[in-house]
Structures are given as structure tokens and as C-alpha cells.
PDB file of C-alpha atoms in Angstrom:
ATOM      1  CA  MET A  29     -11.950  -3.430  32.171  1.00  0.00           C
ATOM      2  CA  PRO A  30      -8.967  -4.112  34.466  1.00  0.00           C
ATOM      3  CA  ASP A  31      -6.395  -1.369  34.688  1.00  0.00           C
ATOM      4  CA  SER A  32      -3.726  -3.695  33.268  1.00  0.00           C
ATOM      5  CA  LEU A  33      -5.693  -4.138  30.032  1.00  0.00           C
ATOM      6  CA  ARG A  34      -6.419  -0.425  29.874  1.00  0.00           C
ATOM      7  CA  TYR A  35      -2.724   0.373  30.161  1.00  0.00           C
ATOM      8  CA  LEU A  36      -1.883  -2.307  27.591  1.00  0.00           C
ATOM      9  CA  ARG A  37      -4.419  -0.830  25.167  1.00  0.00           C
ATOM     10  CA  ALA A  38      -2.931   2.638  25.617  1.00  0.00           C
ATOM     11  CA  ALA A  39       0.627   1.348  25.098  1.00  0.00           C
ATOM     12  CA  LEU A  40      -0.326  -0.552  21.941  1.00  0.00           C
ATOM     13  CA  ALA A  41      -2.206   2.442  20.575  1.00  0.00           C
ATOM     14  CA  ALA A  42       0.779   4.689  21.288  1.00  0.00           C
ATOM     15  CA  PHE A  43       3.060   2.214  19.506  1.00  0.00           C
ATOM     16  CA  GLY A  44       0.806   2.300  16.437  1.00  0.00           C
ATOM     17  CA  LEU A  45       0.724   6.087  16.361  1.00  0.00           C
ATOM     18  CA  LEU A  46       4.501   6.231  16.842  1.00  0.00           C
ATOM     19  CA  GLY A  47       5.026   3.830  13.935  1.00  0.00           C
ATOM     20  CA  CYS A  48       2.742   5.957  11.780  1.00  0.00           C
ATOM     21  CA  ALA A  49       4.663   9.131  12.693  1.00  0.00           C
ATOM     22  CA  VAL A  50       8.050   7.500  12.008  1.00  0.00           C
ATOM     23  CA  ALA A  51       6.886   6.292   8.581  1.00  0.00           C
ATOM     24  CA  LEU A  52       5.601   9.736   7.619  1.00  0.00           C
ATOM     25  CA  VAL A  53       8.692  11.589   8.875  1.00  0.00           C
ATOM     26  CA  ALA A  54      11.072   9.142   7.162  1.00  0.00           C
ATOM     27  CA  THR A  55       9.145   9.457   3.898  1.00  0.00           C
ATOM     28  CA  GLY A  56       9.290  13.248   4.081  1.00  0.00           C
ATOM     29  CA  LEU A  57      13.022  13.277   4.808  1.00  0.00           C
ATOM     30  CA  PHE A  58      13.832  10.955   1.923  1.00  0.00           C
ATOM     31  CA  GLU A  59      11.732  13.133  -0.390  1.00  0.00           C
ATOM     32  CA  LEU A  60      13.459  16.316   0.730  1.00  0.00           C
ATOM     33  CA  PHE A  61      17.049  15.144   1.057  1.00  0.00           C
ATOM     34  CA  ASN A  62      19.295  12.987  -1.069  1.00  0.00           C
ATOM     35  CA  TRP A  63      21.082  10.904   1.552  1.00  0.00           C
ATOM     36  CA  SER A  64      23.238   8.678  -0.621  1.00  0.00           C
ATOM     37  CA  GLY A  65      23.560  10.435  -3.969  1.00  0.00           C
ATOM     38  CA  PRO A  66      22.213   8.920  -7.182  1.00  0.00           C
ATOM     39  CA  ASP A  67      20.807   5.457  -6.572  1.00  0.00           C
ATOM     40  CA  GLN A  68      22.082   2.836  -8.983  1.00  0.00           C
ATOM     41  CA  SER A  69      18.897   0.795  -8.511  1.00  0.00           C
ATOM     42  CA  ASP A  70      16.498   3.693  -9.029  1.00  0.00           C
ATOM     43  CA  THR A  71      14.552   1.895 -11.734  1.00  0.00           C
ATOM     44  CA  ALA A  72      11.139   2.580 -10.127  1.00  0.00           C
ATOM     45  CA  GLY A  73      10.427  -1.145  -9.935  1.00  0.00           C
ATOM     46  CA  LEU A  74       9.550  -1.130  -6.250  1.00  0.00           C
ATOM     47  CA  ASP A  75       9.005   2.587  -5.626  1.00  0.00           C
ATOM     48  CA  HIS A  76       5.225   2.503  -5.877  1.00  0.00           C
ATOM     49  CA  TYR A  77       5.007  -0.762  -3.936  1.00  0.00           C
ATOM     50  CA  VAL A  78       6.896   0.861  -1.051  1.00  0.00           C
ATOM     51  CA  GLU A  79       4.657   3.934  -1.268  1.00  0.00           C
ATOM     52  CA  ILE A  80       1.621   1.685  -0.808  1.00  0.00           C
ATOM     53  CA  SER A  81       3.383   0.079   2.170  1.00  0.00           C
ATOM     54  CA  ILE A  82       3.772   3.525   3.766  1.00  0.00           C
ATOM     55  CA  ALA A  83       0.103   4.282   3.139  1.00  0.00           C
ATOM     56  CA  TRP A  84      -0.731   0.893   4.667  1.00  0.00           C
ATOM     57  CA  VAL A  85       1.205   1.827   7.825  1.00  0.00           C
ATOM     58  CA  VAL A  86      -0.774   5.042   8.201  1.00  0.00           C
ATOM     59  CA  GLY A  87      -4.144   3.471   7.430  1.00  0.00           C
ATOM     60  CA  ILE A  88      -3.769   0.449   9.676  1.00  0.00           C
ATOM     61  CA  ALA A  89      -2.483   2.563  12.580  1.00  0.00           C
ATOM     62  CA  ILE A  90      -5.516   4.834  12.357  1.00  0.00           C
ATOM     63  CA  LEU A  91      -7.835   1.819  12.040  1.00  0.00           C
ATOM     64  CA  GLY A  92      -6.331   0.079  15.061  1.00  0.00           C
ATOM     65  CA  VAL A  93      -6.522   3.083  17.370  1.00  0.00           C
ATOM     66  CA  SER A  94     -10.020   4.145  16.291  1.00  0.00           C
ATOM     67  CA  GLN A  95     -11.460   0.633  16.600  1.00  0.00           C
ATOM     68  CA  ALA A  96      -9.761   0.002  19.937  1.00  0.00           C
ATOM     69  CA  TYR A  97     -11.539   2.947  21.543  1.00  0.00           C
ATOM     70  CA  GLN A  98     -14.871   2.484  19.784  1.00  0.00           C
ATOM     71  CA  ARG A  99     -17.707   0.988  21.784  1.00  0.00           C
ATOM     72  CA  ARG A 100     -19.687  -2.051  20.715  1.00  0.00           C
ATOM     73  CA  PRO A 101     -23.482  -1.895  20.372  1.00  0.00           C
ATOM     74  CA  ASP A 102     -23.778  -3.286  23.898  1.00  0.00           C
ATOM     75  CA  GLY A 103     -21.686  -0.417  25.268  1.00  0.00           C
ATOM     76  CA  ARG A 104     -18.487  -2.349  25.899  1.00  0.00           C
ATOM     77  CA  ARG A 105     -15.152  -1.349  24.430  1.00  0.00           C
ATOM     78  CA  ARG A 106     -13.716  -3.451  21.643  1.00  0.00           C
ATOM     79  CA  SER A 107     -11.095  -6.048  22.474  1.00  0.00           C
ATOM     80  CA  VAL A 108      -7.430  -5.187  22.884  1.00  0.00           C
ATOM     81  CA  GLN A 109      -6.836  -7.748  20.122  1.00  0.00           C
ATOM     82  CA  TRP A 110      -7.830  -5.076  17.595  1.00  0.00           C
ATOM     83  CA  VAL A 111      -4.743  -3.027  18.423  1.00  0.00           C
ATOM     84  CA  ILE A 112      -2.492  -6.090  18.622  1.00  0.00           C
ATOM     85  CA  TRP A 113      -3.466  -7.249  15.122  1.00  0.00           C
ATOM     86  CA  CYS A 114      -3.146  -3.747  13.683  1.00  0.00           C
ATOM     87  CA  ASP A 115       0.268  -3.210  15.271  1.00  0.00           C
ATOM     88  CA  LEU A 116       1.386  -6.529  13.812  1.00  0.00           C
ATOM     89  CA  GLY A 117       0.088  -5.441  10.410  1.00  0.00           C
ATOM     90  CA  LEU A 118       2.017  -2.192  10.812  1.00  0.00           C
ATOM     91  CA  LEU A 119       5.254  -4.047  11.514  1.00  0.00           C
ATOM     92  CA  LEU A 120       4.676  -6.278   8.470  1.00  0.00           C
ATOM     93  CA  ALA A 121       3.428  -3.486   6.216  1.00  0.00           C
ATOM     94  CA  PHE A 122       5.718  -4.578   3.367  1.00  0.00           C
ATOM     95  CA  LEU A 123       3.576  -7.736   3.167  1.00  0.00           C
ATOM     96  CA  TRP A 124       0.366  -5.785   2.579  1.00  0.00           C
ATOM     97  CA  PRO A 125      -0.831  -8.065  -0.275  1.00  0.00           C
ATOM     98  CA  ALA A 126      -0.731 -11.046   2.103  1.00  0.00           C
ATOM     99  CA  GLN A 127      -2.611  -9.039   4.736  1.00  0.00           C
ATOM    100  CA  ILE A 128      -5.308  -8.134   2.233  1.00  0.00           C
ATOM    101  CA  MET A 129      -5.652 -11.795   1.283  1.00  0.00           C
ATOM    102  CA  ILE A 130      -5.953 -12.839   4.949  1.00  0.00           C
ATOM    103  CA  ALA A 131      -8.572 -10.140   5.608  1.00  0.00           C
ATOM    104  CA  ALA A 132     -10.537 -11.183   2.505  1.00  0.00           C
ATOM    105  CA  CYS A 133     -10.517 -14.841   3.510  1.00  0.00           C
ATOM    106  CA  ALA A 134     -11.529 -13.952   7.082  1.00  0.00           C
ATOM    107  CA  PHE A 135     -14.464 -11.983   5.690  1.00  0.00           C
ATOM    108  CA  ALA A 136     -15.479 -14.921   3.499  1.00  0.00           C
ATOM    109  CA  ILE A 137     -15.414 -17.281   6.486  1.00  0.00           C
ATOM    110  CA  HIS A 138     -17.185 -15.116   9.052  1.00  0.00           C
ATOM    111  CA  ALA A 139     -19.682 -13.136   6.919  1.00  0.00           C
ATOM    112  CA  ARG A 140     -22.169 -15.987   6.711  1.00  0.00           C
ATOM    113  CA  SER A 141     -25.055 -13.575   6.267  1.00  0.00           C
ATOM    114  CA  ARG A 142     -23.661 -12.646   2.853  1.00  0.00           C
ATOM    115  CA  ALA A 143     -24.386 -14.591  -0.316  1.00  0.00           C
ATOM    116  CA  TRP A 144     -21.806 -17.200  -1.179  1.00  0.00           C
ATOM    117  CA  ARG A 145     -21.069 -15.389  -4.421  1.00  0.00           C
ATOM    118  CA  VAL A 146     -20.108 -12.254  -2.502  1.00  0.00           C
ATOM    119  CA  ARG A 147     -17.934 -14.145  -0.027  1.00  0.00           C
ATOM    120  CA  GLY A 148     -16.315 -16.195  -2.785  1.00  0.00           C
ATOM    121  CA  GLY A 149     -15.693 -13.108  -4.881  1.00  0.00           C
ATOM    122  CA  VAL A 150     -14.036 -11.286  -1.983  1.00  0.00           C
ATOM    123  CA  ALA A 151     -11.817 -14.284  -1.202  1.00  0.00           C
ATOM    124  CA  LEU A 152     -10.878 -14.654  -4.869  1.00  0.00           C
ATOM    125  CA  ALA A 153     -10.037 -10.953  -5.080  1.00  0.00           C
ATOM    126  CA  GLY A 154      -7.807 -11.297  -2.013  1.00  0.00           C
ATOM    127  CA  VAL A 155      -5.908 -14.177  -3.601  1.00  0.00           C
ATOM    128  CA  GLY A 156      -5.544 -12.101  -6.769  1.00  0.00           C
ATOM    129  CA  VAL A 157      -4.051  -9.204  -4.799  1.00  0.00           C
ATOM    130  CA  LEU A 158      -1.565 -11.601  -3.166  1.00  0.00           C
ATOM    131  CA  LEU A 159      -0.454 -13.042  -6.518  1.00  0.00           C
ATOM    132  CA  ALA A 160      -0.210  -9.608  -8.137  1.00  0.00           C
ATOM    133  CA  GLY A 161       1.781  -8.260  -5.187  1.00  0.00           C
ATOM    134  CA  ALA A 162       4.189 -11.198  -5.285  1.00  0.00           C
ATOM    135  CA  TRP A 163       4.704 -10.680  -9.026  1.00  0.00           C
ATOM    136  CA  TRP A 164       5.271  -6.958  -8.417  1.00  0.00           C
ATOM    137  CA  VAL A 165       7.959  -7.597  -5.796  1.00  0.00           C
ATOM    138  CA  VAL A 166       9.769 -10.253  -7.811  1.00  0.00           C
ATOM    139  CA  THR A 167       9.849  -8.306 -11.068  1.00  0.00           C
ATOM    140  CA  GLY A 168      10.660  -5.041  -9.299  1.00  0.00           C
ATOM    141  CA  TYR A 169      13.550  -6.641  -7.445  1.00  0.00           C
ATOM    142  CA  GLU A 170      14.913  -8.278 -10.583  1.00  0.00           C
ATOM    143  CA  ALA A 171      14.759  -4.988 -12.483  1.00  0.00           C
ATOM    144  CA  GLU A 172      17.089  -3.401  -9.918  1.00  0.00           C
ATOM    145  CA  GLN A 173      19.804  -6.069 -10.136  1.00  0.00           C
ATOM    146  CA  PRO A 174      22.869  -5.773 -12.369  1.00  0.00           C
ATOM    147  CA  TRP A 175      22.263  -7.726 -15.556  1.00  0.00           C
ATOM    148  CA  LEU A 176      24.438 -10.775 -16.109  1.00  0.00           C
ATOM    149  CA  PRO A 177      24.003 -12.530 -19.462  1.00  0.00           C
ATOM    150  CA  ALA A 178      23.356 -16.253 -19.307  1.00  0.00           C
ATOM    151  CA  HIS A 179      25.775 -16.873 -22.180  1.00  0.00           C
ATOM    152  CA  ALA A 180      28.673 -14.594 -23.090  1.00  0.00           C
ATOM    153  CA  ASN A 181      28.298 -15.297 -26.798  1.00  0.00           C
ATOM    154  CA  SER A 182      24.679 -14.077 -26.774  1.00  0.00           C
ATOM    155  CA  ALA A 183      25.193 -10.969 -24.639  1.00  0.00           C
ATOM    156  CA  ASP A 184      25.354  -8.530 -27.546  1.00  0.00           C
ATOM    157  CA  SER A 185      22.144  -9.799 -29.133  1.00  0.00           C
ATOM    158  CA  ALA A 186      20.314  -9.384 -25.797  1.00  0.00           C
ATOM    159  CA  VAL A 187      20.662  -5.595 -25.871  1.00  0.00           C
ATOM    160  CA  VAL A 188      20.022  -5.057 -29.588  1.00  0.00           C
ATOM    161  CA  GLY A 189      16.906  -2.958 -30.176  1.00  0.00           C
ATOM    162  CA  THR A 190      15.412   0.435 -29.375  1.00  0.00           C
ATOM    163  CA  TRP A 191      15.857   1.974 -25.913  1.00  0.00           C
ATOM    164  CA  THR A 192      13.736   4.965 -24.871  1.00  0.00           C
ATOM    165  CA  GLY A 193      14.773   7.475 -22.208  1.00  0.00           C
ATOM    166  CA  THR A 194      12.633   9.141 -19.581  1.00  0.00           C
ATOM    167  CA  ASP A 195      12.600  12.349 -21.653  1.00  0.00           C
ATOM    168  CA  GLY A 196      11.641  10.620 -24.886  1.00  0.00           C
ATOM    169  CA  GLY A 197      15.101  10.363 -26.410  1.00  0.00           C
ATOM    170  CA  GLN A 198      16.048   7.097 -28.074  1.00  0.00           C
ATOM    171  CA  ILE A 199      19.109   4.966 -28.683  1.00  0.00           C
ATOM    172  CA  GLU A 200      18.909   2.283 -31.359  1.00  0.00           C
ATOM    173  CA  LEU A 201      21.443  -0.519 -31.021  1.00  0.00           C
ATOM    174  CA  HIS A 202      21.932  -2.422 -34.271  1.00  0.00           C
ATOM    175  CA  ALA A 203      23.218  -5.972 -34.541  1.00  0.00           C
ATOM    176  CA  ASP A 204      26.162  -4.843 -36.674  1.00  0.00           C
ATOM    177  CA  GLY A 205      27.614  -2.811 -33.774  1.00  0.00           C
ATOM    178  CA  GLU A 206      26.271   0.535 -34.957  1.00  0.00           C
ATOM    179  CA  PHE A 207      23.998   2.823 -32.925  1.00  0.00           C
ATOM    180  CA  ARG A 208      21.848   5.850 -33.599  1.00  0.00           C
ATOM    181  CA  SER A 209      20.804   8.377 -30.936  1.00  0.00           C
ATOM    182  CA  SER A 210      17.940  10.816 -31.390  1.00  0.00           C
ATOM    183  CA  ASN A 211      16.448  13.622 -29.299  1.00  0.00           C
ATOM    184  CA  LEU A 212      18.658  13.035 -26.259  1.00  0.00           C
ATOM    185  CA  PRO A 213      18.147  16.109 -24.034  1.00  0.00           C
ATOM    186  CA  TYR A 214      21.112  18.418 -23.504  1.00  0.00           C
ATOM    187  CA  LEU A 215      21.067  19.162 -19.776  1.00  0.00           C
ATOM    188  CA  GLY A 216      24.005  21.532 -19.600  1.00  0.00           C
ATOM    189  CA  PRO A 217      27.738  20.925 -19.060  1.00  0.00           C
ATOM    190  CA  ASN A 218      27.115  18.665 -16.048  1.00  0.00           C
ATOM    191  CA  GLY A 219      24.513  16.553 -17.817  1.00  0.00           C
ATOM    192  CA  PRO A 220      25.078  13.113 -19.312  1.00  0.00           C
ATOM    193  CA  TRP A 221      24.930  14.241 -22.953  1.00  0.00           C
ATOM    194  CA  THR A 222      27.207  16.590 -24.843  1.00  0.00           C
ATOM    195  CA  PRO A 223      25.530  18.696 -27.546  1.00  0.00           C
ATOM    196  CA  GLN A 224      27.242  16.585 -30.234  1.00  0.00           C
ATOM    197  CA  PHE A 225      25.826  13.369 -28.738  1.00  0.00           C
ATOM    198  CA  THR A 226      22.145  14.229 -28.730  1.00  0.00           C
ATOM    199  CA  ASN A 227      21.565  13.233 -32.372  1.00  0.00           C
ATOM    200  CA  THR A 228      24.318  11.129 -33.836  1.00  0.00           C
ATOM    201  CA  THR A 229      25.512   7.729 -35.003  1.00  0.00           C
ATOM    202  CA  GLY A 230      28.495   5.657 -33.959  1.00  0.00           C
ATOM    203  CA  GLU A 231      29.645   2.303 -32.630  1.00  0.00           C
ATOM    204  CA  TRP A 232      28.735   0.377 -29.485  1.00  0.00           C
ATOM    205  CA  LYS A 233      30.279  -2.527 -27.605  1.00  0.00           C
ATOM    206  CA  LEU A 234      29.336  -4.499 -24.508  1.00  0.00           C
ATOM    207  CA  GLY A 235      31.638  -5.862 -21.825  1.00  0.00           C
ATOM    208  CA  ARG A 236      32.848  -5.734 -18.223  1.00  0.00           C
ATOM    209  CA  ASP A 237      34.518  -2.653 -16.779  1.00  0.00           C
ATOM    210  CA  GLY A 238      37.086  -3.886 -14.279  1.00  0.00           C
ATOM    211  CA  GLU A 239      35.559  -5.460 -11.168  1.00  0.00           C
ATOM    212  CA  TRP A 240      32.103  -3.921 -11.539  1.00  0.00           C
ATOM    213  CA  PRO A 241      29.541  -6.775 -11.338  1.00  0.00           C
ATOM    214  CA  TYR A 242      27.499  -5.809 -14.379  1.00  0.00           C
ATOM    215  CA  GLU A 243      27.748  -5.389 -18.092  1.00  0.00           C
ATOM    216  CA  THR A 244      28.718  -1.963 -19.403  1.00  0.00           C
ATOM    217  CA  LEU A 245      27.637  -0.583 -22.759  1.00  0.00           C
ATOM    218  CA  TRP A 246      30.135   1.780 -24.370  1.00  0.00           C
ATOM    219  CA  LEU A 247      28.892   4.205 -27.023  1.00  0.00           C
ATOM    220  CA  THR A 248      31.358   6.075 -29.223  1.00  0.00           C
ATOM    221  CA  ALA A 249      30.064   8.736 -31.586  1.00  0.00           C
ATOM    222  CA  ALA A 250      31.260   8.755 -35.183  1.00  0.00           C
ATOM    223  CA  SER A 251      33.480  11.795 -34.585  1.00  0.00           C
ATOM    224  CA  GLY A 252      35.562   9.812 -32.100  1.00  0.00           C
ATOM    225  CA  ALA A 253      36.148  12.834 -29.842  1.00  0.00           C
ATOM    226  CA  PRO A 254      36.606  12.080 -26.108  1.00  0.00           C
ATOM    227  CA  THR A 255      33.498  14.121 -25.308  1.00  0.00           C
ATOM    228  CA  ASP A 256      31.483  11.929 -27.674  1.00  0.00           C
ATOM    229  CA  SER A 257      31.794   8.701 -25.683  1.00  0.00           C
ATOM    230  CA  LEU A 258      29.384   7.426 -23.057  1.00  0.00           C
ATOM    231  CA  GLU A 259      29.050   4.538 -20.592  1.00  0.00           C
ATOM    232  CA  LEU A 260      25.719   2.902 -19.790  1.00  0.00           C
ATOM    233  CA  ASP A 261      25.423   0.135 -17.179  1.00  0.00           C
ATOM    234  CA  VAL A 262      22.896  -2.608 -17.839  1.00  0.00           C
ATOM    235  CA  PHE A 263      20.398  -3.578 -15.138  1.00  0.00           C
ATOM    236  CA  GLY A 264      17.615  -6.153 -15.044  1.00  0.00           C
ATOM    237  CA  GLY A 265      17.141  -9.836 -14.439  1.00  0.00           C
ATOM    238  CA  PRO A 266      16.888 -12.242 -16.037  1.00  0.00           C
ATOM    239  CA  THR A 267      16.684 -10.004 -19.143  1.00  0.00           C
ATOM    240  CA  ALA A 268      18.306  -6.631 -19.777  1.00  0.00           C
ATOM    241  CA  ALA A 269      15.698  -4.016 -18.845  1.00  0.00           C
ATOM    242  CA  THR A 270      17.415  -0.703 -18.043  1.00  0.00           C
ATOM    243  CA  LEU A 271      20.429   1.215 -19.313  1.00  0.00           C
ATOM    244  CA  CYS A 272      21.708   3.520 -16.576  1.00  0.00           C
ATOM    245  CA  VAL A 273      23.777   6.568 -17.417  1.00  0.00           C
ATOM    246  CA  THR A 274      27.210   6.363 -15.788  1.00  0.00           C
ATOM    247  CA  LEU A 275      29.278   9.369 -14.792  1.00  0.00           C
ATOM    248  CA  ASP A 276      32.481   8.401 -12.950  1.00  0.00           C
ATOM    249  CA  HIS A 277      30.887   5.087 -11.955  1.00  0.00           C
ATOM    250  CA  VAL A 278      27.865   6.830 -10.428  1.00  0.00           C
ATOM    251  CA  GLU A 279      24.651   5.537 -11.968  1.00  0.00           C
ATOM    252  CA  ARG A 280      21.832   7.902 -12.876  1.00  0.00           C
ATOM    253  CA  CYS A 281      19.002   5.558 -13.656  1.00  0.00           C
ATOM    254  CA  ASN A 282      16.522   8.414 -13.548  1.00  0.00           C
ATOM    255  CA  ASP A 283      18.235   9.493 -16.796  1.00  0.00           C
ATOM    256  CA  GLY A 284      18.266   5.897 -18.032  1.00  0.00           C
ATOM    257  CA  PHE A 285      16.630   4.021 -20.878  1.00  0.00           C
ATOM    258  CA  HIS A 286      14.072   1.243 -21.042  1.00  0.00           C
ATOM    259  CA  ARG A 287      12.930  -1.096 -23.782  1.00  0.00           C
ATOM    260  CA  GLY A 288      10.529   0.290 -26.353  1.00  0.00           C
TER     261      GLY A 288
END
């Protein structure tokens, strides 16, 4: 192999390993440190998709480097194209469902020694992964957008129902403007709930809070005390999907509520 190709292979392999290291270090830092405070779009819609993208970066970097330096049965090294394709896959890791579909279709085309049922099944599975991944991204993205009702006169009815929190507590919003809360966890004086608010009834209303681009749900406990009021911002598109706890206009969706 010419020295130029050998140097190119080494540079591409180093790029892949560097990308893998950056992805792992960035993931560790974001797990250890809270860079931007509570995230208003922390609805977990895309969290696991991104985690798979990080795993894809690591896996494809290892695959590219190992295959690039592995010898063929005839003793020759594999083509530099291995590392090029893997580095490209690393850069486009967020599109891992499309990459799986392309790999599945390539297998179906080139694995002519396999039965047509096997090749067809692999190709079909790849297309299924692509469609499922696209659905995952679209729904995950919509869930993290502020909810805007299609019609103002139907906004209230869109949030009526039972909302369940991450700790099992529930808020029931009734069509007559009444609510009932049950088993909301008391997390101390800095938590979102006062002791009087964990199990109570009261009134709710929906509307805009100043210039904030989403609907806000106001809950007022029956006692009417200032400590017995709460703001919840509504996220989700096109339907209301998450109620995020609001403290001084800082959303805590990890303490939020979802349908059901």
C-alpha cells in the first residue's frame, strides 16, 4: 500500500477514535453537571434516542478502526473506504435509523448466497427501523414544544382529565373548573408542593402568562392561601402531553405530569 493511503487510513482512524472520545466525555460531563439549570423541554421524548446515537458513535468508530486494520483472507488489508464510511456514519450518528436501513438493504443486495426470504426479511426490518425512528423523532420533538391550542374556545376541554406525576401523584382536572390532587410528594420547603397542596381540591384555569409562548395552568387550592397556588406550563404538540411544574418561570418537567 502506498504511504499516502497508509497515512490517510491512520488519519481517518484517529478521527473516528477522537469522535468516539468526544462523545463519551461530553455524555459524562452532561450526566455529572447541570450546565443550564432545569430544562423546560426535559420530557424524555428524545433522551433515549440520543443515547442510542451516542452508542452508535462508539460502536461505529470501533467497527471502522478494527475493520480498517484487519486483513482479508488473501492477506491484504481492507480498503480505506471502510474507515471513510464509518467516519461518515459517526458524523451522521443522529440518523442511525437511516443508516441501519441502508446497511440492511446493502446486505439484501449483495448477500446473494442467502435465501431470498432472509434477504427480504432483513431489508424489511431495516425499513421498519427507519419508519420507527422517524416516528420517534417526530413525536419526541413535538412533546418538547410549548402547547398551543388550535382553537381558544376548546383549550380548556383539551386538558380535562387525569394527569399522573413521575412519583405517582395525580391531578384530576374536571370540566367544571374544579381539580383534585392526590398523593403529590412533599419534597421539602424548596419543592414544588406545599404540605397543604399534596391532597386537596380547588379551582383551575388555563391561559397565557404575559409573553410566555405557551399555555399556563393555574391551580388554586380551596383554602385560597398564597402558598396553595401553583403554575403548570403545558407542553406537547399537537395535543397537550405534559404539565411542567413552574417555579419563578423555571420549568421542572422532571417533576411534571403526563396523561393517564
